[in-house]
Every structure is written in structure tokens, then in C-alpha cells.
Short mmCIF file of C-alpha atoms and ligand atoms in Angstrom, two decimals:
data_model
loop_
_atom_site.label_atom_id
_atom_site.label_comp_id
_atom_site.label_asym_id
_atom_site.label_seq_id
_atom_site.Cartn_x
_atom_site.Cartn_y
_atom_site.Cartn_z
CA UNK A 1 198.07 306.92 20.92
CA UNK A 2 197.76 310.49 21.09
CA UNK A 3 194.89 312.01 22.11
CA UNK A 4 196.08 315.61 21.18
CA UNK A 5 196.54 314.47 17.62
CA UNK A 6 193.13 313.00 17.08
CA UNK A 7 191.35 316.20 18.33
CA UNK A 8 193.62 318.33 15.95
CA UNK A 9 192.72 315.61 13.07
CA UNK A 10 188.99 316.16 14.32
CA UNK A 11 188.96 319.88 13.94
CA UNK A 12 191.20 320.95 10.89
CA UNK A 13 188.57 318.35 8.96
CA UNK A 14 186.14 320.96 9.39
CA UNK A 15 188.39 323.48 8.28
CA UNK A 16 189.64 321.81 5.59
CA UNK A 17 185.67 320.61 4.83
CA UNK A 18 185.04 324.92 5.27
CA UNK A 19 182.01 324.24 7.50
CA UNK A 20 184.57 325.05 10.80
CA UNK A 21 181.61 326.98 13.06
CA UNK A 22 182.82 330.49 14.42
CA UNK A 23 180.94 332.16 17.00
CA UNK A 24 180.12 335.83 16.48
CA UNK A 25 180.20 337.30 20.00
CA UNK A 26 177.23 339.95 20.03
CA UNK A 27 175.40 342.07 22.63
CA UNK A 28 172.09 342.95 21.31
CA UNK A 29 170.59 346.25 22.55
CA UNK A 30 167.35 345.89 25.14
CA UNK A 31 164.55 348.53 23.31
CA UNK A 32 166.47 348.80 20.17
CA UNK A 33 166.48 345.40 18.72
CA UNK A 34 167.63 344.18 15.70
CA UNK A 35 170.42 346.29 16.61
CA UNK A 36 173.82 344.95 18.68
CA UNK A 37 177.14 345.26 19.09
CA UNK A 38 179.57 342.56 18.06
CA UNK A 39 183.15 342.43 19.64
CA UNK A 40 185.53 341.28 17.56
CA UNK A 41 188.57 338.42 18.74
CA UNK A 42 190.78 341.75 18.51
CA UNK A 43 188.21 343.22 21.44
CA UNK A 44 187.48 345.89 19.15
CA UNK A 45 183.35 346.41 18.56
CA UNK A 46 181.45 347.33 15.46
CA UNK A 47 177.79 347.96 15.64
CA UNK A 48 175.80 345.15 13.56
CA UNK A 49 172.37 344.50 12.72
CA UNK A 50 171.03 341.11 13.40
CA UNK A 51 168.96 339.17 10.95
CA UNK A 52 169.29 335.45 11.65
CA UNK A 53 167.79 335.55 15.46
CA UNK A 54 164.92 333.30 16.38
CA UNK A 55 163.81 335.60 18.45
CA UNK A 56 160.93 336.41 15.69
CA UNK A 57 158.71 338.50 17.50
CA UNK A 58 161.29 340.79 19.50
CA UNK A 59 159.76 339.57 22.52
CA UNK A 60 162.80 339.09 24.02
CA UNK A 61 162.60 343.03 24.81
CA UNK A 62 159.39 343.11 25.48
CA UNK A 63 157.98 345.19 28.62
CA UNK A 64 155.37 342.69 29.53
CA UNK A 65 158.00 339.85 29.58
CA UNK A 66 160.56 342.08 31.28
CA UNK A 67 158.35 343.09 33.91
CA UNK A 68 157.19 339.43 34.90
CA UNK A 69 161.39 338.61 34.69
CA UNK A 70 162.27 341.38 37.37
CA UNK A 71 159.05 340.40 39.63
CA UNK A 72 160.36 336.80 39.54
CA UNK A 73 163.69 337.27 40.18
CA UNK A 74 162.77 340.04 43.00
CA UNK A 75 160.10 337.85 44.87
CA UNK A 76 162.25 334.41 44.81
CA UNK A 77 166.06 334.99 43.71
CA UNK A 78 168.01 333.43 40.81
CA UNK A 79 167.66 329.48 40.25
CA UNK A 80 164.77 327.08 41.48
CA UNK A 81 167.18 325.14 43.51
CA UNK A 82 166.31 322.05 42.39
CA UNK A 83 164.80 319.39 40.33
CA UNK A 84 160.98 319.53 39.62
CA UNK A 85 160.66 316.50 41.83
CA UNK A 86 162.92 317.78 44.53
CA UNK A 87 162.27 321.36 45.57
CA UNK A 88 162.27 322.70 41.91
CA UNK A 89 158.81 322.96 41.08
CA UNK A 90 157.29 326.56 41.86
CA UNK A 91 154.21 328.35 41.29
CA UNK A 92 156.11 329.95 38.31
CA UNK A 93 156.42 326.41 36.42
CA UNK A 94 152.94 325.06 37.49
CA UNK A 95 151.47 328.59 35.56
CA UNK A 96 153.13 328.34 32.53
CA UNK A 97 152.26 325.00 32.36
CA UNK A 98 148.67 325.63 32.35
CA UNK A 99 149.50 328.42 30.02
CA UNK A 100 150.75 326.31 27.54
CA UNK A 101 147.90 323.52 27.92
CA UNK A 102 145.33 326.39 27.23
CA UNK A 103 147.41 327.44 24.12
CA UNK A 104 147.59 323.94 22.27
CA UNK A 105 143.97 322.99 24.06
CA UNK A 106 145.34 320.11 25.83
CA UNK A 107 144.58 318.81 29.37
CA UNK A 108 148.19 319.01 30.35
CA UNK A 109 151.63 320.66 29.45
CA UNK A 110 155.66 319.54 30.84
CA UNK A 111 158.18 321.56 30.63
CA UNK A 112 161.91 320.95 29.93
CA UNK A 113 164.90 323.29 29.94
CA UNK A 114 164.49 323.12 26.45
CA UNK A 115 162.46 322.07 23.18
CA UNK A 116 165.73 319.78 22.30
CA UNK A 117 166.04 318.04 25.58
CA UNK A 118 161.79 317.66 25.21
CA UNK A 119 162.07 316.14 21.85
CA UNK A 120 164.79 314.28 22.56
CA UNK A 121 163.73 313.09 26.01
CA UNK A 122 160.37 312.36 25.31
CA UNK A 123 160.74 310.22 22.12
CA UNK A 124 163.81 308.47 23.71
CA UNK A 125 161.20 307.45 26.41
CA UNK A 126 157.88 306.68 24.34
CA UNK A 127 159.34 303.14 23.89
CA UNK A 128 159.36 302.59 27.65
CA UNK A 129 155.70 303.34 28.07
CA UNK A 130 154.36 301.84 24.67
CA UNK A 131 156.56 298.51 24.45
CA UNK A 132 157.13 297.44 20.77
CA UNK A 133 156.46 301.33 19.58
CA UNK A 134 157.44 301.98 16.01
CA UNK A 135 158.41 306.00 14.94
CA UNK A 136 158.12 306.82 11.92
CA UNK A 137 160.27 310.16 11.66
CA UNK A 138 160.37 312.29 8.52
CA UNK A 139 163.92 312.13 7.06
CA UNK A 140 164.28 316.08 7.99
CA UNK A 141 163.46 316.25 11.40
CA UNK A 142 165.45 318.27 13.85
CA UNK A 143 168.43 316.64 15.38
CA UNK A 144 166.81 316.56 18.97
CA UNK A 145 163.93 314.37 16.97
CA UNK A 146 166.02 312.06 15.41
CA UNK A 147 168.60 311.89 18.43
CA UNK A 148 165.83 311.00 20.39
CA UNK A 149 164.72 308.35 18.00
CA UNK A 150 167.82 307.19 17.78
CA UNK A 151 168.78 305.98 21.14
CA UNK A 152 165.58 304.77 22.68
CA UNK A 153 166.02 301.44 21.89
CA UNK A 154 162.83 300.70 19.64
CA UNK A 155 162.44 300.61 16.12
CA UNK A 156 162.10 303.31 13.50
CA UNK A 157 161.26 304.19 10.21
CA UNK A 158 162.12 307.21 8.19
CA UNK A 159 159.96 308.32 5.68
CA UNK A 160 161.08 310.78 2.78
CA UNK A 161 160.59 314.53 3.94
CA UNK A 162 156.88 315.25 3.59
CA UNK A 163 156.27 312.35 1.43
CA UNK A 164 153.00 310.68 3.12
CA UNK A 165 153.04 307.56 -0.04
CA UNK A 166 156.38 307.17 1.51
CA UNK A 167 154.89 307.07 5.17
CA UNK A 168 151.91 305.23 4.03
CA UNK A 169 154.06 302.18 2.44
CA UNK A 170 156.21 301.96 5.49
CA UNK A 171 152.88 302.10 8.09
CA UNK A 172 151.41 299.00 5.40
CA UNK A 173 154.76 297.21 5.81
CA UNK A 174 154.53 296.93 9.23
CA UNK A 175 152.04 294.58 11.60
CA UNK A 176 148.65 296.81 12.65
CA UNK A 177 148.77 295.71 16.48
CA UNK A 178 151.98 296.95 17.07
CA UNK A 179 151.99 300.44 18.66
CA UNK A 180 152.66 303.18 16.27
CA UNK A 181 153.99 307.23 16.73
CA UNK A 182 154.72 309.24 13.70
CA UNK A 183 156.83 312.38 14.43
CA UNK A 184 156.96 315.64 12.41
CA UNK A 185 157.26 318.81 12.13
CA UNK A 186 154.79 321.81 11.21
CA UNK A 187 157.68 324.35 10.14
CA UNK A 188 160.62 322.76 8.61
CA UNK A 189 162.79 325.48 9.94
CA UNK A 190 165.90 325.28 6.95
CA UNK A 191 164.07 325.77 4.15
CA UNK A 192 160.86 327.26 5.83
CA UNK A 193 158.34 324.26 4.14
CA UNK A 194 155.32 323.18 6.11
CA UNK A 195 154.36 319.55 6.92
CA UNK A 196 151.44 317.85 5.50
CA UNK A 197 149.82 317.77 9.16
CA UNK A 198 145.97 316.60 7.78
CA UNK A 199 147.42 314.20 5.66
CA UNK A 200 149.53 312.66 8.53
CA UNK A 201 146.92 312.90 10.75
CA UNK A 202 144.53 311.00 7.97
CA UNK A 203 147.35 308.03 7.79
CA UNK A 204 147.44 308.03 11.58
CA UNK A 205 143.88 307.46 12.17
CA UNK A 206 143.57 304.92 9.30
CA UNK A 207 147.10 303.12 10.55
CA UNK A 208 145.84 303.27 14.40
CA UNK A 209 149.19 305.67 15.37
CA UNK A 210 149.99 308.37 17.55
CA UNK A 211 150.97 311.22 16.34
CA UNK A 212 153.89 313.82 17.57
CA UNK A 213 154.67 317.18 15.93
CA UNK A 214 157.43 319.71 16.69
CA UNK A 215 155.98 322.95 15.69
CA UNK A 216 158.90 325.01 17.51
CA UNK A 217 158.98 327.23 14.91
CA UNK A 218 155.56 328.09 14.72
CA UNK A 219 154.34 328.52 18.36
CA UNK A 220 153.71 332.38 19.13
CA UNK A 221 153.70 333.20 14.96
CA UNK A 222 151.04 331.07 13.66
CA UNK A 223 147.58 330.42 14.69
CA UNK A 224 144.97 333.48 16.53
CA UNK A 225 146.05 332.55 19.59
CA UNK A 226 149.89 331.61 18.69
CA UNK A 227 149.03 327.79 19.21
CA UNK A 228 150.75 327.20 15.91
CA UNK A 229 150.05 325.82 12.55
CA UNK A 230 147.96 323.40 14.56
CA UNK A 231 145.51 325.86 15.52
CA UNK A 232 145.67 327.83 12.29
CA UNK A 233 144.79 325.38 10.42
CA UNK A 234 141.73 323.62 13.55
CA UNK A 235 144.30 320.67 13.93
CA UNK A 236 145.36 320.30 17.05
CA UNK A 237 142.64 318.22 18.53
CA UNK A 238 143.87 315.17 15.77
CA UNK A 239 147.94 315.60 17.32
CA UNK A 240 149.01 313.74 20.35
CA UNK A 241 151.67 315.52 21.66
CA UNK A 242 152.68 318.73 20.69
CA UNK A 243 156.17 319.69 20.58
CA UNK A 244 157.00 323.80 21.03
CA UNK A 245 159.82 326.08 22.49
CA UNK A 246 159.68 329.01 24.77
CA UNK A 247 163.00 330.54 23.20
CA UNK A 248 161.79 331.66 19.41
CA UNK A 249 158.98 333.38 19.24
CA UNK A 250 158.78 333.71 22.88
CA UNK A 251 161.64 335.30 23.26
CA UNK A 252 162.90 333.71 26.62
CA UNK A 253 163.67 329.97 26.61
CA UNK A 254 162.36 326.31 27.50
CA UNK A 255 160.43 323.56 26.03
CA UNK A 256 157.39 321.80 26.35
CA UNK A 257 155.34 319.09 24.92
CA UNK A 258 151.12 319.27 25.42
CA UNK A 259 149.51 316.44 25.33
CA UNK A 260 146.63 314.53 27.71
CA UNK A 261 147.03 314.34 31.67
CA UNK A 262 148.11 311.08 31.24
CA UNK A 263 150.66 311.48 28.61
CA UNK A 264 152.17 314.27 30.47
CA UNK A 265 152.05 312.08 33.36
CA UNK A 266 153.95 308.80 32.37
CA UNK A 267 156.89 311.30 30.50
CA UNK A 268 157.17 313.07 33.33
CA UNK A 269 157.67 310.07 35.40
CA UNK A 270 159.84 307.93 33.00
CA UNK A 271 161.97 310.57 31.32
CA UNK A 272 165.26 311.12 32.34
CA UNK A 273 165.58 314.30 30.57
CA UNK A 274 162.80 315.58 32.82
CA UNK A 275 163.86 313.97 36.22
CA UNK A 276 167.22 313.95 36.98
CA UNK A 277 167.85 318.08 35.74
CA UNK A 278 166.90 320.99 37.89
CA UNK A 279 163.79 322.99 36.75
CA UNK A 280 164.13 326.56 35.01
CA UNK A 281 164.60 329.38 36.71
CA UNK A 282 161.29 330.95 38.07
CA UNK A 283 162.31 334.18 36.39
CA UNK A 284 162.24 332.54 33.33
CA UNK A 285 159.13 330.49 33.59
CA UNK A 286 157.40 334.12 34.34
CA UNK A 287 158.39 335.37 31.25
CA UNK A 288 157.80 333.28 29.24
CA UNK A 289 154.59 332.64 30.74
CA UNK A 290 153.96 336.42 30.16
CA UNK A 291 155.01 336.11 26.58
CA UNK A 292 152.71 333.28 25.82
CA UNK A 293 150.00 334.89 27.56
CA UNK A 294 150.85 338.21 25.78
CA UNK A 295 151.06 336.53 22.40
CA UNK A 296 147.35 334.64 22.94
CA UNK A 297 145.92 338.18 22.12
CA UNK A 298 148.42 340.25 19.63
CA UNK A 299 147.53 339.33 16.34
CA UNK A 300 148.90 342.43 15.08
CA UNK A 301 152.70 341.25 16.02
CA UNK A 302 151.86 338.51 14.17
CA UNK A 303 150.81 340.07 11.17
CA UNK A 304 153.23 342.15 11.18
CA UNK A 305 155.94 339.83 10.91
CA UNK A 306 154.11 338.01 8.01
CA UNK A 307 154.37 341.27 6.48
CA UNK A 308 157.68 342.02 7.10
CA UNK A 309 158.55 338.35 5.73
CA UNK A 310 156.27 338.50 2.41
CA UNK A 311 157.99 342.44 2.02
CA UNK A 312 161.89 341.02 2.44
CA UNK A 313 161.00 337.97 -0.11
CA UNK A 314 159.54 340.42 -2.53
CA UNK A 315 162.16 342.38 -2.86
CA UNK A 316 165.84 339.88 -2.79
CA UNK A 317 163.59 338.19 -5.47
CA UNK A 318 163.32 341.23 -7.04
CA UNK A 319 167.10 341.17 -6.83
CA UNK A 320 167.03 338.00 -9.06
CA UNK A 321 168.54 335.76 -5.91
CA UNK A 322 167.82 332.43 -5.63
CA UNK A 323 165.21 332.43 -2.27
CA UNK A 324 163.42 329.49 -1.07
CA UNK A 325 160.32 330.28 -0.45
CA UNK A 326 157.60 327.77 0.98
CA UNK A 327 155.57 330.98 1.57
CA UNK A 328 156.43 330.83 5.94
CA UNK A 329 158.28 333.76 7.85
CA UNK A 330 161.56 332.07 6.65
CA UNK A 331 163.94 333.60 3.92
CA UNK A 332 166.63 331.14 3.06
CA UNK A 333 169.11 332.07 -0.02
CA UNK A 334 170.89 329.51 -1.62
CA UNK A 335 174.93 329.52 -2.16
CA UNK A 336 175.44 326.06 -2.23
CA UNK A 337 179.11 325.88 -0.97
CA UNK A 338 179.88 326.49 2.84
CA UNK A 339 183.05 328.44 1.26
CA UNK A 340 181.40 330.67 -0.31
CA UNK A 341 178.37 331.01 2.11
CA UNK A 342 180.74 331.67 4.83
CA UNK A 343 183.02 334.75 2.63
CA UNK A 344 179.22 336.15 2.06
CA UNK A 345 178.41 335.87 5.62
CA UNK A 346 182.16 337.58 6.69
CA UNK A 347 181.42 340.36 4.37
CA UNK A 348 178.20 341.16 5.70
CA UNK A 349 179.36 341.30 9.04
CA UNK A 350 182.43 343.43 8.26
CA UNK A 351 181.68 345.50 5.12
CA UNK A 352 177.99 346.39 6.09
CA UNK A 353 177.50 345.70 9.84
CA UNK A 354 174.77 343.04 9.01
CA UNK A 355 174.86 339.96 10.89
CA UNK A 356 173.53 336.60 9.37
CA UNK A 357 175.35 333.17 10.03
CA UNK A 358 176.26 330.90 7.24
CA UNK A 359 174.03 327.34 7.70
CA UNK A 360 176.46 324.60 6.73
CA UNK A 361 176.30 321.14 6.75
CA UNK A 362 175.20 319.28 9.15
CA UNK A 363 172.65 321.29 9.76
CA UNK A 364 171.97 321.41 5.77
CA UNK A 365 172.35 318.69 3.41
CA UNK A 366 176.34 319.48 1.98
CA UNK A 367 175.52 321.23 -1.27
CA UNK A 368 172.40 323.45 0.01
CA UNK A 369 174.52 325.87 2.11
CA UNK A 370 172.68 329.27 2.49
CA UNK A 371 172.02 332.38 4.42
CA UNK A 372 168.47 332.34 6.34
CA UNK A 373 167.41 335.41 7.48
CA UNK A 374 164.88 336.25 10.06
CA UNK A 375 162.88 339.09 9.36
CA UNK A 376 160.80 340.36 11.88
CA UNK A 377 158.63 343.16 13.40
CA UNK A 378 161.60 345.24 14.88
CA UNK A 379 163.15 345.14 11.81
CA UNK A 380 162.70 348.37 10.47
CA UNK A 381 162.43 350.06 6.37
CA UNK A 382 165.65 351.25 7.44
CA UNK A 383 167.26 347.87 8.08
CA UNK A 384 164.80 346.24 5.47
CA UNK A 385 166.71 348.60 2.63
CA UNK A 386 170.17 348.20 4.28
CA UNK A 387 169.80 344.66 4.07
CA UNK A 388 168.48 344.66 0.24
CA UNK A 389 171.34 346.97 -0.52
CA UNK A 390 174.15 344.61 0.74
CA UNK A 391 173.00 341.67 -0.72
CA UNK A 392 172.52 343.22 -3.60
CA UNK A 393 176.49 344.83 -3.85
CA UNK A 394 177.36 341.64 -2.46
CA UNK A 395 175.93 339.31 -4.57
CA UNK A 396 177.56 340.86 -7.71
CA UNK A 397 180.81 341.08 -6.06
CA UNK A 398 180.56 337.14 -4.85
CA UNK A 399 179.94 335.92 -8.47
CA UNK A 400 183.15 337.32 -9.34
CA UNK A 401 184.93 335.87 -6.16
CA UNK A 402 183.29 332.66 -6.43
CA UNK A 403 184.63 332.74 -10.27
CA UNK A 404 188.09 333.06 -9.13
CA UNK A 405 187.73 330.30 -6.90
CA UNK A 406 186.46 327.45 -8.79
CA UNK A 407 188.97 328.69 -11.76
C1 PLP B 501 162.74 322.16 14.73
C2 PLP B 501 163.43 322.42 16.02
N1 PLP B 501 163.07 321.68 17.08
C3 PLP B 501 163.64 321.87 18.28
C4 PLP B 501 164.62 322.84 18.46
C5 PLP B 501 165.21 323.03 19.81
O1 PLP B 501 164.66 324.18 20.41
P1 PLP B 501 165.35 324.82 21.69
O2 PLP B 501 166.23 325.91 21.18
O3 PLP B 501 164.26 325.29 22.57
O4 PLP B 501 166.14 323.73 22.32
C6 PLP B 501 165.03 323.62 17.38
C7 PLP B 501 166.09 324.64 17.58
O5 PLP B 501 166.54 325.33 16.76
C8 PLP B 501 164.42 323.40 16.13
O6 PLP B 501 164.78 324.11 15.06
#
């Protein structure tokens, strides 16, 4: 046996598959976001602009996050020291937990070191604390969803992506007293679709289930007070436990999930993904608690970055490219080959100093490859026409490579 061998074999079958993942090392610019510099393996350094962040709202910059940051850091040093139930949960955490209850309107909040490790923790632990629990996941869930699914030992059902006939048949199929949870998301964040939350929520009342949404991609962007498609649309009162993540729109990082005190309560006490990891740093609690408290009252960020979405859509349509539009702040474009996405994705970076990673498989079904760019308030008309430009030489040049390589 050779272990060497079987991690080359591993590794050139993503080459040889062309969805091999290369990390573009960048240092973005504090007060003059989208812009950054990327260094290159050679150590040289080209200036780039970024347009696949999820840092939608450029809070990541932002003076009222920065500020809370510095004080944090300043008034009680670097880490936490511990785990939340051993010396690692500070004034800091407690806040942004009420923060985040307030946003979603829910008696309690828990944080984790991230929206993955809350997905995945949580629904890996719901079986624990409802014995015989059923999830029904849609089929396009986020890996931390379906890992968490996966490996918590109950059973599961996966409906067809946003397909609530499908959902419905599967809830008939199975016996009504047996505890139910159906998990989903508000923002699918690939192709930029939303979920049918009323309709879900209709099924789950009818079918005597919990419900559980991710709406990571929404928190901070949608809703007048951020809380998400939930509260945009007066639905949060009919979810169980919401799902959300302090490093998108928020700009810093962390998850959550808000649900009642005594949700909260038994996750927090069964999970392992909560226990046995020490807490986030203060500083970063603060700022994110500043963003999310920030964000509760700027509707105009918000708007704008509907704005900038709906203008950046407009106009690679106008370019005749094939967009996906579901009518959220995404903007995927199709390629459909992770060769070809790639090539675009080098030439970007290179030719025109515009940074936006190729999505490949497995993160996209093999066959839907595409670039997804983030637009966002800091991006600029100057970037906006930049962008359009590229793609536009690009594309035109690409059709003519991607030619010669399926001849
Ligand atoms: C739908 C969805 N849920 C959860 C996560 C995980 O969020 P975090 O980056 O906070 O771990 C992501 C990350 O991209 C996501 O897209």
C-alpha cells in the first residue's frame, strides 16, 4: 500500500476532472473596497477588483463595525479563552445574542463559530432531543445542511428543490405521530432562487412539523430590519429555527440559529458543535453585533445593493449572456464546463484585474459551471462598466477558445 500514491490518484482526478480548486491569495483594501491586491505564486502583485465576495454590504470596512472591533480587542485582548461553558462566554457573546433574537423576533439566539458548524451541529443533534425525528431536506441545501442530516443518525427525506407536491407526498408517506422538521433555505445561494417559505410553512402546519430555514444569504439584505426574507415577507413567526451567518452581509463572521428559549436551550446543551469548541473572539462578537445592530436601521445600504444587482443584470443581459436570474442580489452566468469556466475566470484575473472564482462541481451540479458575481454597494459605475466591458471582450474571445477545444 502506498499512501503517497493514493493522495496523488486523489488529486490529479480533479485535475484531470478540471474542477482542481486554486486559491487566489488577495489583500483587499480597508476604505476602498471592492478593490485588493492579489499576489501571485511568483510573489509578484497585480491590483484586482473583487466581485465574488460575500461580503455584500461592504460592512466588513465599515467604521461602526471597526470601531466596536478595536474597543473589544482593547478592553479584553485577542481570544475568549475558552469554551462558552468554560470561561468563554463574555458580555460580548451574551449581546449579540440578544441582538440576533430581536432581529428574527425570537425569545432566544446561539451562536456558533460559524453558520456551517450551526447547521450542521444543530440538525446532527435534533434527533437526540426529538427521538424518531424525520428531515425532510430540499435536494439543494447547503452542504453544512445536508452534512448535518446526514450523520445524525435519524431518518431523512429529500424532496426535489422547491418542489412542495414533492414534500407533500413524502410528509403523506410517512406516519403523522412521528416527529417531523423540514429544512430549507430562503436564498438558494448558486443560482440566487428563493424558497417557497409560505408554502412550506402551510405543509408544516397541516403535516404537524417543525420547520428550519437557512436564510444565510439573506440576513442583513432582506427584510426592514435585515431579519431576512422571513421578515420581508411577515414570516418568521411560522419558522422554528432560523438559520443565519454573521460573515456575509455582516461582514465579520459566526453563526447562529434563533429559535424559542427552549430550543436554544436543549442545542446548546446537546450539541457537540456548540460544547466542546471555544467561543468567538469577543472582538468579533462586537462587530458583528455592531453590524447587525447597524444594519436594523440602514435601509438605504440595502437598497442600494438591490440596485446595484437589478443595474449589473440589466446590462450582461444586455450583453446577450446567459444570466440566471431568480430576481435576488445574485448574478450567476452560465458556462457549463469547469474548463472553460475556469480559462474565463484566469483571464479575468490576469487580462483585466477582475477577480471572480469559477463555481465547479461539487458545489454545482457538473454541467452548470458558472461565474457568480456579487455586486454590491461599494461597487462603483467605474467597476460596474469595467466589469461589463470584460465580459463582454471576453465572452467573444471564449466562444472562439471554447470552439477550438471541443474541435
Ligand atoms: C446556504 C449556506 N448556508 C451556510 C453557509 C455557511 O456559512 P458560514 O460561512 O458562516 O459558515 C453557507 C456558506 O457559504 C451557505 O451558502
Amino acid at each position: 500500500m502506498s499512501y503517497e500514491t493514493d493522495i496523488d490518484a486523489a488529486i490529479q482526478k480533479l485535475h484531470d476532472e478540471g474542477r482542481y480548486r486554486t486559491f487566489i491569495d488577495i489583500a483587499r483594501e480597508r476604505g476602498n473596497f471592492p478593490h485588493a491586491t492579489w499576489t501571485r505564486p511568483d510573489g509578484t502583485e497585480r491590483p484586482v477588483t473583487v466581485w465574488c465576495g460575500n461580503d455584500y454590504l461592504g460592512m466588513g470596512q465599515h467604521p461602526v463595525v471597526l470601531e466596536a472591533m478595536h474597543a473589544a480587542l482593547d478592553a479584553v485582548g485577542a481570544g475568549s479563552g475558552g469554551t462558552r461553558n468554560i470561561s468563554g462566554t463574555t458580555v460580548y457573546h451574551k449581546a449579540l445574542e440578544s441582538e440576533l433574537a430581536d432581529l428574527h423576533g425570537k425569545e432566544a439566539a446561539l451562536l456558533f463559530t460559524s453558520a456551517y458548524i450551526a447547521n450542521d451541529a444543530t440538525l446532527s443533534t435534533l434527533p437526540k432531543i426529538l427521538p424518531g425525528l424525520i428531515i425532510y431536506s430540499d435536494a439543494l441545501n447547503h452542504a453544512s445542511m445536508i452534512e448535518g442530516v446526514r450523520r445524525n443518525g435519524g431518518a431523512k427525506r429529500v424532496f426535489r428543490h422547491n418542489d412542495v407536491a414533492h414534500l407533500r407526498e413524502l410528509l403523506e408517506a410517512d406516519d403523522p405521530s412521528v416527529p417531523k422538521l423540514i429544512a430549507f433555505e430562503s436564498v438558494y445561494s448558486m443560482d440566487g432562487d428563493f424558497g417557497p417559505i409560505a408554502e412550506i410553512c402551510d405543509l408544516a402546519d397541516e403535516f404537524n412539523a417543525l420547520t428550519y430555514i437557512d436564510e444565510v444569504h439573506a440576513v442583513g439584505m432582506y427584510g426592514p430590519h435585515g431579519g431576512g426574507v422571513t421578515e420581508r415577507d411577515g414570516l418568521a413567526g411560522r419558522i422554528d429555527i432560523i438559520n443565519g451567518t454573521l460573515a456575509k452581509a455582516y461582514g465579520v463572521m459566526g453563526g447562529y440559529i434563533a429559535a424559542s428559549e427552549k430550543m436554544c436551550d436543549a442545542v446548546r446543551s446537546y450539541a457537540p458543535g456548540f460544547i466542546f469548541t471555544t467561543s468567538l473572539t469577543p472582538s468579533t462578537a462586537a462587530g458583528a453585533a455592531a453590524s447587525v445592530r447597524h444594519l436594523k436601521h440602514d435601509q438605504a445600504l440595502r437598497d442600494a445593493h438591490q440596485t446595484q444587482a437589478r443595474i449589473l443584470k440589466t446590462r450582461l443581459k444586455g450583453l446577450g449572456l446567459p444570466l440566471i436570474d431568480h430576481g435576488s442580489h445574485i448574478v450567476p452566468v452560465h458556462v457549463g464546463n469547469p474548463v472553460h469556466c475556469k480559462m474565463m475566470s484566469d483571464m479575468l484575473l490576469e487580462d483585466h484585474g477582475i477577480y471572480v472564482q469559477p463555481i465547479n462541481f461539487p458545489t454545482v451540479p457538473r454541467g452548470t459551471e458558472r461565474l457568480r458575481f456579487t455586486p454590491s454597494p461599494v461597487h462603483g459605475p467605474r467597476e460596474m462598466d469595467a466589469l461589463v466591458n470584460a465580459m463582454d471582450t471576453l465572452w467573444a474571445q471564449c466562444a472562439l477558445n471554447r470552439a477550438d477545444l471541443s474541435a
